[in-house]
Amino acid sequence: MPTINDVARAAGVSPSTVSYVLSGRRPISAQTRARVQAAIAELGFHPHAGARALASSKTNVLALVVPLRVDVNVPVIMQFATAVVTAARTHNHDVLLLTKDEGTSGLERVAHSTMVDALIVMDVEKDDVRIPALRRLKQPTVLIGLPGDPAGIVCVDLDFAAAAAETLRHLAWHGHRKIALVGPSPSVYRRGTSYAERFLAGFTEASAELGLETMTHPCEPGQAGVRECLADIDAELPGVTALVVHNEEALRPLLDQLRSAGRRIPEDISVVAVCPRDVALGMPIPLTSVDIPSHDVGGLAVETVMKLLDGRHTESVRLLPPTLVERESCASPAS
């Protein structure tokens, strides 16, 4: 592999001049810079990442912290990860994916080893134990999520409270008055996961404002969990005419069980999902949904962390407004 000395000989300059062209730390004449860049291209020289980091105090690496817990929907998480990686490449940054649930120890290990320039943290909880440690790090951090106390840290996400209100307004517009929320698994609520709590709060508040008769029920993924959830809903809210499903893994078994019970969608019961667009479109019936904008949120997280690295001003909390897309799973309730 060619070295910096090979580039210097080919360009007729010193190795230090090549280094300055690469780092931009000293002004170099346009003619000399052009000779060095031509030699780099001809030889196929790639500067060593570690040496470049030592020279510039930058690694051009972002950490994406996303603990893959048992109650996490991995395909959805990977949509966010793909969005972060794609956006980071446009800024000439790579992404280090941290998936182990290590609490604060993993964050501090990576930050103190100077492996990354900044961190993007997912799966945020209302009382997240990682937040105090993140506030102490020298590297900037952006959360995809919103803790109970976001002071001193930058957050981006979908506005889940507004998303819940949008689903109820849409169903109320269709004439539904009895509506149940099929929520995430109980463990998601027990952990105080931010997005689930915000959606639940928005659902409860909008229900009261609209004068609806509603109930909420966590749902374990899989056929047994969905069967129990639907049975409880029918027992506690007889005559329910619409479901809001905030649980991607429960969607297909829920649709299967409604069909097996002879409950037609949307003639007998309407369904609004909160999920990525491809999930809503991939169901046996295209679902009306509030789409989870993983591409937009992931891209916004990267753009925000780049602003922080450049010392530019950024909003401390940025929540994207929800977009509800009408498809084929909603209609007025049967008389």
mmCIF file of C-alpha atoms in Angstrom:
data_model
loop_
_atom_site.group_PDB
_atom_site.id
_atom_site.type_symbol
_atom_site.label_atom_id
_atom_site.label_comp_id
_atom_site.label_asym_id
_atom_site.label_seq_id
_atom_site.Cartn_x
_atom_site.Cartn_y
_atom_site.Cartn_z
ATOM 1 C CA MET A 1 0.000 0.000 0.000
ATOM 2 C CA PRO A 2 1.331 3.472 -0.823
ATOM 3 C CA THR A 3 2.514 5.604 2.097
ATOM 4 C CA ILE A 4 2.581 9.318 2.738
ATOM 5 C CA ASN A 5 6.269 9.270 1.776
ATOM 6 C CA ASP A 6 5.389 7.758 -1.619
ATOM 7 C CA VAL A 7 2.885 10.560 -2.203
ATOM 8 C CA ALA A 8 5.462 13.178 -1.188
ATOM 9 C CA ARG A 9 8.059 11.811 -3.641
ATOM 10 C CA ALA A 10 5.538 11.642 -6.478
ATOM 11 C CA ALA A 11 4.388 15.230 -5.838
ATOM 12 C CA GLY A 12 7.900 16.580 -5.231
ATOM 13 C CA VAL A 13 7.076 17.873 -1.745
ATOM 14 C CA SER A 14 7.839 16.950 1.844
ATOM 15 C CA PRO A 15 5.706 14.443 3.807
ATOM 16 C CA SER A 16 4.655 17.273 6.136
ATOM 17 C CA THR A 17 3.219 19.181 3.168
ATOM 18 C CA VAL A 18 1.156 16.135 2.212
ATOM 19 C CA SER A 19 -0.060 15.966 5.816
ATOM 20 C CA TYR A 20 -1.079 19.640 5.746
ATOM 21 C CA VAL A 21 -2.978 19.139 2.492
ATOM 22 C CA LEU A 22 -4.878 16.240 4.076
ATOM 23 C CA SER A 23 -5.616 17.967 7.379
ATOM 24 C CA GLY A 24 -6.105 21.531 6.146
ATOM 25 C CA ARG A 25 -4.266 22.767 9.225
ATOM 26 C CA ARG A 26 -1.952 25.107 7.233
ATOM 27 C CA PRO A 27 -2.482 27.103 4.050
ATOM 28 C CA ILE A 28 -0.975 25.424 0.987
ATOM 29 C CA SER A 29 -0.768 27.028 -2.435
ATOM 30 C CA ALA A 30 -3.339 25.879 -4.990
ATOM 31 C CA GLN A 31 -0.585 24.592 -7.320
ATOM 32 C CA THR A 32 1.069 22.486 -4.616
ATOM 33 C CA ARG A 33 -2.290 21.212 -3.373
ATOM 34 C CA ALA A 34 -3.203 20.141 -6.900
ATOM 35 C CA ARG A 35 0.090 18.213 -7.297
ATOM 36 C CA VAL A 36 -0.449 16.417 -3.987
ATOM 37 C CA GLN A 37 -4.053 15.553 -4.793
ATOM 38 C CA ALA A 38 -3.038 14.247 -8.221
ATOM 39 C CA ALA A 39 -0.380 12.026 -6.623
ATOM 40 C CA ILE A 40 -2.889 10.743 -4.064
ATOM 41 C CA ALA A 41 -5.335 9.840 -6.834
ATOM 42 C CA GLU A 42 -2.654 8.215 -9.020
ATOM 43 C CA LEU A 43 -1.223 6.096 -6.211
ATOM 44 C CA GLY A 44 -4.570 5.278 -4.601
ATOM 45 C CA PHE A 45 -3.374 6.519 -1.233
ATOM 46 C CA HIS A 46 -5.756 6.324 1.748
ATOM 47 C CA PRO A 47 -4.620 7.990 4.997
ATOM 48 C CA HIS A 48 -4.656 5.753 8.056
ATOM 49 C CA ALA A 49 -7.799 6.482 10.059
ATOM 50 C CA GLY A 50 -6.024 6.309 13.410
ATOM 51 C CA ALA A 51 -3.248 8.636 12.315
ATOM 52 C CA ARG A 52 -5.779 11.043 10.811
ATOM 53 C CA ALA A 53 -7.712 11.056 14.073
ATOM 54 C CA LEU A 54 -4.577 11.801 16.109
ATOM 55 C CA ALA A 55 -3.645 14.638 13.767
ATOM 56 C CA SER A 56 -7.038 16.285 13.667
ATOM 57 C CA SER A 57 -8.517 15.241 17.048
ATOM 58 C CA LYS A 58 -11.448 13.886 15.048
ATOM 59 C CA THR A 59 -12.386 10.315 14.216
ATOM 60 C CA ASN A 60 -15.161 10.967 11.673
ATOM 61 C CA VAL A 61 -17.151 8.293 13.503
ATOM 62 C CA LEU A 62 -20.525 8.631 15.197
ATOM 63 C CA ALA A 63 -21.778 6.165 17.812
ATOM 64 C CA LEU A 64 -25.361 4.962 17.437
ATOM 65 C CA VAL A 65 -26.468 3.558 20.789
ATOM 66 C CA VAL A 66 -29.464 1.243 20.442
ATOM 67 C CA PRO A 67 -29.758 -1.540 23.043
ATOM 68 C CA LEU A 68 -31.405 -4.554 21.378
ATOM 69 C CA ARG A 69 -33.628 -5.609 24.263
ATOM 70 C CA VAL A 70 -36.079 -8.493 24.002
ATOM 71 C CA ASP A 71 -39.056 -6.129 23.639
ATOM 72 C CA VAL A 72 -37.486 -4.049 20.857
ATOM 73 C CA ASN A 73 -38.786 -4.418 17.300
ATOM 74 C CA VAL A 74 -35.480 -4.982 15.519
ATOM 75 C CA PRO A 75 -36.700 -4.420 11.907
ATOM 76 C CA VAL A 76 -38.079 -1.006 12.859
ATOM 77 C CA ILE A 77 -34.922 -0.118 14.797
ATOM 78 C CA MET A 78 -32.832 -1.073 11.768
ATOM 79 C CA GLN A 79 -34.785 1.406 9.649
ATOM 80 C CA PHE A 80 -33.598 4.161 11.984
ATOM 81 C CA ALA A 81 -30.054 2.757 11.944
ATOM 82 C CA THR A 82 -30.008 2.681 8.131
ATOM 83 C CA ALA A 83 -31.207 6.283 8.031
ATOM 84 C CA VAL A 84 -28.457 7.353 10.442
ATOM 85 C CA VAL A 85 -25.740 5.512 8.492
ATOM 86 C CA THR A 86 -26.923 6.929 5.156
ATOM 87 C CA ALA A 87 -27.058 10.486 6.470
ATOM 88 C CA ALA A 88 -23.679 10.146 8.202
ATOM 89 C CA ARG A 89 -22.002 9.096 4.950
ATOM 90 C CA THR A 90 -23.104 12.349 3.313
ATOM 91 C CA HIS A 91 -20.991 14.066 5.978
ATOM 92 C CA ASN A 92 -18.053 11.686 5.489
ATOM 93 C CA HIS A 93 -18.705 9.953 8.811
ATOM 94 C CA ASP A 94 -18.956 6.278 9.648
ATOM 95 C CA VAL A 95 -21.203 4.841 12.345
ATOM 96 C CA LEU A 96 -20.249 2.599 15.263
ATOM 97 C CA LEU A 97 -23.316 0.588 16.289
ATOM 98 C CA LEU A 98 -23.564 -0.189 20.021
ATOM 99 C CA THR A 99 -26.296 -2.740 20.717
ATOM 100 C CA LYS A 100 -25.447 -4.140 24.155
ATOM 101 C CA ASP A 101 -27.628 -2.991 27.042
ATOM 102 C CA GLU A 102 -24.803 -1.699 29.274
ATOM 103 C CA GLY A 103 -26.408 1.347 30.853
ATOM 104 C CA THR A 104 -23.837 4.108 31.353
ATOM 105 C CA SER A 105 -20.707 1.950 31.305
ATOM 106 C CA GLY A 106 -20.726 1.364 27.553
ATOM 107 C CA LEU A 107 -21.285 5.049 26.824
ATOM 108 C CA GLU A 108 -18.439 6.138 29.056
ATOM 109 C CA ARG A 109 -16.068 3.481 27.701
ATOM 110 C CA VAL A 110 -16.601 4.565 24.101
ATOM 111 C CA ALA A 111 -16.526 8.278 24.882
ATOM 112 C CA HIS A 112 -13.400 8.150 27.046
ATOM 113 C CA SER A 113 -11.524 6.074 24.471
ATOM 114 C CA THR A 114 -12.039 8.913 21.940
ATOM 115 C CA MET A 115 -13.386 6.384 19.435
ATOM 116 C CA VAL A 116 -16.201 8.685 18.295
ATOM 117 C CA ASP A 117 -16.858 12.374 17.689
ATOM 118 C CA ALA A 118 -20.468 12.307 18.901
ATOM 119 C CA LEU A 119 -23.259 9.990 20.012
ATOM 120 C CA ILE A 120 -26.827 9.370 18.858
ATOM 121 C CA VAL A 121 -28.841 7.486 21.466
ATOM 122 C CA MET A 122 -32.083 5.558 20.916
ATOM 123 C CA ASP A 123 -34.605 3.650 23.057
ATOM 124 C CA VAL A 124 -34.903 6.536 25.482
ATOM 125 C CA GLU A 125 -36.812 6.094 28.732
ATOM 126 C CA LYS A 126 -38.700 8.757 30.683
ATOM 127 C CA ASP A 127 -36.281 8.501 33.623
ATOM 128 C CA ASP A 128 -33.318 7.290 31.603
ATOM 129 C CA VAL A 129 -30.310 6.494 33.808
ATOM 130 C CA ARG A 130 -27.976 7.325 30.914
ATOM 131 C CA ILE A 131 -28.933 11.011 30.751
ATOM 132 C CA PRO A 132 -26.701 12.294 33.622
ATOM 133 C CA ALA A 133 -23.718 10.447 32.128
ATOM 134 C CA LEU A 134 -24.428 11.838 28.650
ATOM 135 C CA ARG A 135 -24.547 15.389 30.031
ATOM 136 C CA ARG A 136 -21.018 14.896 31.434
ATOM 137 C CA LEU A 137 -19.426 13.682 28.188
ATOM 138 C CA LYS A 138 -17.258 16.026 26.169
ATOM 139 C CA GLN A 139 -18.718 14.645 22.935
ATOM 140 C CA PRO A 140 -22.074 16.098 21.853
ATOM 141 C CA THR A 141 -25.092 13.807 22.096
ATOM 142 C CA VAL A 142 -28.452 13.740 20.328
ATOM 143 C CA LEU A 143 -31.298 11.586 21.623
ATOM 144 C CA ILE A 144 -33.847 9.990 19.327
ATOM 145 C CA GLY A 145 -36.518 10.202 21.988
ATOM 146 C CA LEU A 146 -37.600 12.578 24.721
ATOM 147 C CA PRO A 147 -36.856 11.925 28.419
ATOM 148 C CA GLY A 148 -38.923 13.395 31.209
ATOM 149 C CA ASP A 149 -36.233 16.033 31.846
ATOM 150 C CA PRO A 150 -34.483 16.951 28.588
ATOM 151 C CA ALA A 151 -32.557 19.877 30.092
ATOM 152 C CA GLY A 152 -28.981 20.066 28.887
ATOM 153 C CA ILE A 153 -29.385 17.571 26.062
ATOM 154 C CA VAL A 154 -30.654 17.727 22.474
ATOM 155 C CA CYS A 155 -33.611 15.559 21.424
ATOM 156 C CA VAL A 156 -35.335 14.738 18.126
ATOM 157 C CA ASP A 157 -38.272 12.425 17.522
ATOM 158 C CA LEU A 158 -41.769 12.031 16.160
ATOM 159 C CA ASP A 159 -44.367 13.866 18.246
ATOM 160 C CA PHE A 160 -46.023 10.720 19.593
ATOM 161 C CA ALA A 161 -48.567 12.591 21.729
ATOM 162 C CA ALA A 162 -49.744 14.465 18.636
ATOM 163 C CA ALA A 163 -49.748 11.184 16.681
ATOM 164 C CA ALA A 164 -52.138 9.618 19.192
ATOM 165 C CA ALA A 165 -54.445 12.635 19.011
ATOM 166 C CA GLU A 166 -54.405 12.468 15.210
ATOM 167 C CA THR A 167 -55.553 8.839 15.193
ATOM 168 C CA LEU A 168 -58.504 9.642 17.465
ATOM 169 C CA ARG A 169 -59.508 12.746 15.529
ATOM 170 C CA HIS A 170 -59.495 10.730 12.333
ATOM 171 C CA LEU A 171 -61.653 7.953 13.781
ATOM 172 C CA ALA A 172 -64.011 10.465 15.405
ATOM 173 C CA TRP A 173 -64.377 12.168 12.016
ATOM 174 C CA HIS A 174 -65.514 8.795 10.657
ATOM 175 C CA GLY A 175 -68.102 8.681 13.446
ATOM 176 C CA HIS A 176 -66.471 6.268 15.902
ATOM 177 C CA ARG A 177 -67.159 6.821 19.599
ATOM 178 C CA LYS A 178 -65.869 3.560 21.145
ATOM 179 C CA ILE A 179 -62.174 3.125 20.427
ATOM 180 C CA ALA A 180 -59.499 0.933 22.014
ATOM 181 C CA LEU A 181 -55.733 1.353 22.000
ATOM 182 C CA VAL A 182 -53.707 -1.826 21.448
ATOM 183 C CA GLY A 183 -50.414 -0.724 22.952
ATOM 184 C CA PRO A 184 -46.876 -2.079 23.123
ATOM 185 C CA SER A 185 -45.979 -5.015 25.351
ATOM 186 C CA PRO A 186 -46.259 -4.549 29.136
ATOM 187 C CA SER A 187 -42.465 -4.547 29.496
ATOM 188 C CA VAL A 188 -42.208 -1.455 27.293
ATOM 189 C CA TYR A 189 -44.523 0.402 29.665
ATOM 190 C CA ARG A 190 -42.749 -0.971 32.743
ATOM 191 C CA ARG A 191 -39.430 0.404 31.507
ATOM 192 C CA GLY A 192 -41.029 3.810 31.056
ATOM 193 C CA THR A 193 -40.104 3.904 27.379
ATOM 194 C CA SER A 194 -40.531 7.485 26.256
ATOM 195 C CA TYR A 195 -42.426 7.024 22.984
ATOM 196 C CA ALA A 196 -44.969 4.636 24.552
ATOM 197 C CA GLU A 197 -45.687 6.912 27.510
ATOM 198 C CA ARG A 198 -46.042 9.986 25.299
ATOM 199 C CA PHE A 199 -48.425 8.184 22.948
ATOM 200 C CA LEU A 200 -50.506 6.905 25.859
ATOM 201 C CA ALA A 201 -50.702 10.398 27.387
ATOM 202 C CA GLY A 202 -51.714 11.919 24.058
ATOM 203 C CA PHE A 203 -54.359 9.233 23.535
ATOM 204 C CA THR A 204 -55.862 9.767 26.989
ATOM 205 C CA GLU A 205 -55.908 13.559 26.665
ATOM 206 C CA ALA A 206 -57.406 13.556 23.164
ATOM 207 C CA SER A 207 -60.059 11.034 24.213
ATOM 208 C CA ALA A 208 -61.231 13.359 26.968
ATOM 209 C CA GLU A 209 -61.209 16.401 24.680
ATOM 210 C CA LEU A 210 -63.254 14.604 22.005
ATOM 211 C CA GLY A 211 -65.659 13.042 24.503
ATOM 212 C CA LEU A 212 -64.913 9.498 23.346
ATOM 213 C CA GLU A 213 -65.363 6.224 25.199
ATOM 214 C CA THR A 214 -61.953 4.583 25.068
ATOM 215 C CA MET A 215 -59.731 2.074 26.798
ATOM 216 C CA THR A 216 -56.054 1.160 26.537
ATOM 217 C CA HIS A 217 -54.485 -2.280 26.750
ATOM 218 C CA PRO A 218 -50.835 -3.407 26.464
ATOM 219 C CA CYS A 219 -50.372 -6.330 24.126
ATOM 220 C CA GLU A 220 -47.782 -9.083 24.119
ATOM 221 C CA PRO A 221 -46.720 -9.887 20.549
ATOM 222 C CA GLY A 222 -47.831 -13.202 19.081
ATOM 223 C CA GLN A 223 -51.127 -14.985 18.708
ATOM 224 C CA ALA A 224 -51.702 -15.696 22.416
ATOM 225 C CA GLY A 225 -50.996 -12.134 23.504
ATOM 226 C CA VAL A 226 -53.223 -10.656 20.811
ATOM 227 C CA ARG A 227 -56.029 -13.110 21.597
ATOM 228 C CA GLU A 228 -55.977 -12.121 25.267
ATOM 229 C CA CYS A 229 -55.820 -8.420 24.415
ATOM 230 C CA LEU A 230 -58.823 -8.563 22.056
ATOM 231 C CA ALA A 231 -60.852 -10.601 24.546
ATOM 232 C CA ASP A 232 -60.182 -8.051 27.285
ATOM 233 C CA ILE A 233 -61.132 -5.172 24.987
ATOM 234 C CA ASP A 234 -64.426 -6.822 24.025
ATOM 235 C CA ALA A 235 -65.194 -7.489 27.699
ATOM 236 C CA GLU A 236 -64.309 -4.009 28.961
ATOM 237 C CA LEU A 237 -65.557 -1.950 26.002
ATOM 238 C CA PRO A 238 -68.531 -3.805 24.465
ATOM 239 C CA GLY A 239 -69.458 -2.541 21.034
ATOM 240 C CA VAL A 240 -65.979 -1.207 20.248
ATOM 241 C CA THR A 241 -65.910 -0.102 16.609
ATOM 242 C CA ALA A 242 -62.280 0.920 16.080
ATOM 243 C CA LEU A 243 -58.772 -0.025 17.172
ATOM 244 C CA VAL A 244 -55.627 2.070 17.274
ATOM 245 C CA VAL A 245 -52.664 -0.313 17.120
ATOM 246 C CA HIS A 246 -49.366 1.031 18.433
ATOM 247 C CA ASN A 247 -47.562 -2.298 18.247
ATOM 248 C CA GLU A 248 -46.015 -3.360 14.924
ATOM 249 C CA GLU A 249 -45.464 -6.977 15.950
ATOM 250 C CA ALA A 250 -49.114 -7.392 16.959
ATOM 251 C CA LEU A 251 -50.535 -6.122 13.666
ATOM 252 C CA ARG A 252 -50.548 -9.283 11.572
ATOM 253 C CA PRO A 253 -51.809 -11.668 14.291
ATOM 254 C CA LEU A 254 -54.458 -9.083 15.178
ATOM 255 C CA LEU A 255 -55.694 -8.895 11.590
ATOM 256 C CA ASP A 256 -55.624 -12.693 11.340
ATOM 257 C CA GLN A 257 -57.712 -13.105 14.491
ATOM 258 C CA LEU A 258 -60.247 -10.468 13.478
ATOM 259 C CA ARG A 259 -60.672 -12.239 10.158
ATOM 260 C CA SER A 260 -61.012 -15.648 11.825
ATOM 261 C CA ALA A 261 -63.718 -14.219 14.089
ATOM 262 C CA GLY A 262 -65.627 -12.953 11.062
ATOM 263 C CA ARG A 263 -64.992 -9.276 11.881
ATOM 264 C CA ARG A 264 -64.415 -7.524 8.577
ATOM 265 C CA ILE A 265 -62.109 -4.530 8.176
ATOM 266 C CA PRO A 266 -63.352 -1.844 7.799
ATOM 267 C CA GLU A 267 -67.022 -2.879 7.566
ATOM 268 C CA ASP A 268 -67.231 -4.256 11.121
ATOM 269 C CA ILE A 269 -64.237 -2.648 12.783
ATOM 270 C CA SER A 270 -61.798 0.057 11.698
ATOM 271 C CA VAL A 271 -58.063 -0.125 12.333
ATOM 272 C CA VAL A 272 -55.500 2.672 12.455
ATOM 273 C CA ALA A 273 -51.863 1.622 12.869
ATOM 274 C CA VAL A 274 -48.827 3.537 14.078
ATOM 275 C CA CYS A 275 -45.960 1.968 12.165
ATOM 276 C CA PRO A 276 -43.515 2.420 9.286
ATOM 277 C CA ARG A 277 -45.130 2.942 5.891
ATOM 278 C CA ASP A 278 -43.850 -0.368 4.467
ATOM 279 C CA VAL A 279 -45.395 -2.266 7.397
ATOM 280 C CA ALA A 280 -48.799 -0.633 6.838
ATOM 281 C CA LEU A 281 -48.662 -1.406 3.120
ATOM 282 C CA GLY A 282 -47.467 -4.980 3.671
ATOM 283 C CA MET A 283 -50.547 -6.106 5.613
ATOM 284 C CA PRO A 284 -53.369 -8.169 4.016
ATOM 285 C CA ILE A 285 -55.309 -4.899 3.800
ATOM 286 C CA PRO A 286 -53.382 -1.618 3.403
ATOM 287 C CA LEU A 287 -53.753 0.074 6.757
ATOM 288 C CA THR A 288 -54.610 3.660 7.464
ATOM 289 C CA SER A 289 -51.672 4.724 9.582
ATOM 290 C CA VAL A 290 -49.578 7.368 11.197
ATOM 291 C CA ASP A 291 -46.302 6.534 9.530
ATOM 292 C CA ILE A 292 -43.150 6.272 11.677
ATOM 293 C CA PRO A 293 -40.752 8.557 9.741
ATOM 294 C CA SER A 294 -37.551 6.653 10.506
ATOM 295 C CA HIS A 295 -35.739 8.162 7.511
ATOM 296 C CA ASP A 296 -36.633 11.722 8.516
ATOM 297 C CA VAL A 297 -35.904 11.243 12.223
ATOM 298 C CA GLY A 298 -32.590 9.463 11.594
ATOM 299 C CA GLY A 299 -31.517 12.105 9.098
ATOM 300 C CA LEU A 300 -32.526 14.905 11.466
ATOM 301 C CA ALA A 301 -30.504 13.322 14.278
ATOM 302 C CA VAL A 302 -27.376 13.304 12.101
ATOM 303 C CA GLU A 303 -27.922 16.864 10.837
ATOM 304 C CA THR A 304 -28.399 18.010 14.421
ATOM 305 C CA VAL A 305 -25.262 16.315 15.719
ATOM 306 C CA MET A 306 -23.261 17.823 12.832
ATOM 307 C CA LYS A 307 -24.468 21.282 13.863
ATOM 308 C CA LEU A 308 -23.322 20.584 17.404
ATOM 309 C CA LEU A 309 -19.903 19.443 16.167
ATOM 310 C CA ASP A 310 -19.588 22.650 14.137
ATOM 311 C CA GLY A 311 -20.605 24.774 17.104
ATOM 312 C CA ARG A 312 -23.807 25.948 15.411
ATOM 313 C CA HIS A 313 -27.058 26.678 17.219
ATOM 314 C CA THR A 314 -29.743 24.000 17.218
ATOM 315 C CA GLU A 315 -33.104 23.606 18.904
ATOM 316 C CA SER A 316 -32.900 21.644 22.137
ATOM 317 C CA VAL A 317 -36.075 19.645 21.334
ATOM 318 C CA ARG A 318 -37.371 19.015 17.826
ATOM 319 C CA LEU A 319 -40.507 16.858 17.451
ATOM 320 C CA LEU A 320 -41.715 16.118 13.921
ATOM 321 C CA PRO A 321 -45.461 16.534 13.354
ATOM 322 C CA PRO A 322 -47.311 13.287 12.552
ATOM 323 C CA THR A 323 -48.729 12.496 9.149
ATOM 324 C CA LEU A 324 -51.778 10.242 8.956
ATOM 325 C CA VAL A 325 -52.302 8.508 5.613
ATOM 326 C CA GLU A 326 -55.783 7.197 4.779
ATOM 327 C CA ARG A 327 -55.725 3.786 3.135
ATOM 328 C CA GLU A 328 -58.310 0.975 3.253
ATOM 329 C CA SER A 329 -58.855 0.059 6.908
ATOM 330 C CA CYS A 330 -61.176 2.830 8.090
ATOM 331 C CA ALA A 331 -64.856 3.493 7.477
ATOM 332 C CA SER A 332 -67.871 4.759 9.384
ATOM 333 C CA PRO A 333 -69.132 2.317 12.045
ATOM 334 C CA ALA A 334 -71.937 -0.025 11.077
ATOM 335 C CA SER A 335 -75.294 1.268 12.220
#
